[in-house]
Amino acid sequence: MSALKASGPARIGQYLALLAYLVFLAFPFLWLVSTAFKPAPELASLHPTWIPKDPTAANFRQAFDEQPLLRAAGNSLVAAVAAAVIAVAVATPLAYVTARHRGRLASAATGWVVISQAFLFLILKNLHLINSVAGLVMVYVVWSLPFALWMLMGYVRAVPAELEEAAAVDGAGRIRTLVSVTAPLLGPGIVATALFAFVTAWNEFFFALVLLKSPEKQTLPVVLTHFLGAEGVADLGPLAAAAFLATLPSLVVFAVLQRRITGGTLAGAVKS
């Protein structure tokens, strides 16, 4: 009984610490939302408030009037989705081979993924992809590929090799084993890796700024900088509104995919 009483305060302390950490993480986003709905007089006030006294959607209308946010969001979406799909498609088989068959070939493949980053801009220049969304997708794929490979290798190693051996004993071929046994168990890892690649590409700023010179091809993070004046003075209301809209896709994607990430990794692994 004493042990249970002792564990009660400790558990309450853990929950309070977790709540404080969540508030700490959520503070920037909550302040961004508050700022996005504040009218100009409240933004200029020396005594800011959490909740807008006179909430308005004028900042959103002004943001869309001043900058081509929809076009920039479309460019970002194309680049992020394409980078995530290609990175996962390349990293998954490479991670499986590297994790299951360690040797010189696997080491050489891993080294090639890392070294290829050094020659990426030369390749883009020779292919005339410097000022194109396709070139930006290539940059995002190469940039996220090493970490995607590392993530998926961990998931592959977590899948017991005995399951594949049992499938082989039951008469399943190599392809059938990979498709029916291994691939479903890698589902959460593939989703988590795709989410990482998507969010990285969606939020990336530096490569998009350097590679994309044409205004109609610029991505959303680059367009957000246009709300800064020549002297670095921010048009705070429209900037907050546009930044708030820019964060929504990442939140939506995570909300949709989080069940796949936290789902049972070994679901369906038991032989019937």
mmCIF file of C-alpha atoms in Angstrom, residues 63-65 67-78 202 216 218-220 223 242 245:
data_model
loop_
_atom_site.group_PDB
_atom_site.id
_atom_site.type_symbol
_atom_site.label_atom_id
_atom_site.label_comp_id
_atom_site.label_asym_id
_atom_site.label_seq_id
_atom_site.Cartn_x
_atom_site.Cartn_y
_atom_site.Cartn_z
ATOM 1 C CA ALA A 63 -1.825 38.225 -47.031
ATOM 2 C CA PHE A 64 -3.569 36.699 -50.048
ATOM 3 C CA ASP A 65 -3.849 40.087 -51.737
ATOM 4 C CA GLN A 67 1.459 37.606 -52.162
ATOM 5 C CA PRO A 68 0.608 34.564 -54.375
ATOM 6 C CA LEU A 69 0.259 32.199 -51.410
ATOM 7 C CA LEU A 70 -1.808 29.559 -53.218
ATOM 8 C CA ARG A 71 0.690 29.255 -56.062
ATOM 9 C CA ALA A 72 3.602 29.087 -53.629
ATOM 10 C CA ALA A 73 1.765 26.497 -51.520
ATOM 11 C CA GLY A 74 1.170 24.444 -54.677
ATOM 12 C CA ASN A 75 4.888 24.535 -55.495
ATOM 13 C CA SER A 76 5.759 23.511 -51.945
ATOM 14 C CA LEU A 77 3.207 20.696 -51.999
ATOM 15 C CA VAL A 78 4.493 19.288 -55.289
ATOM 16 C CA TRP A 202 7.764 21.625 -46.862
ATOM 17 C CA GLU A 216 6.243 31.898 -60.114
ATOM 18 C CA GLN A 218 9.098 29.984 -55.481
ATOM 19 C CA THR A 219 7.889 27.897 -52.553
ATOM 20 C CA LEU A 220 5.915 29.052 -49.547
ATOM 21 C CA VAL A 223 7.300 33.854 -50.311
ATOM 22 C CA ALA A 242 0.433 33.419 -43.842
ATOM 23 C CA LEU A 245 -1.632 28.790 -42.958
#
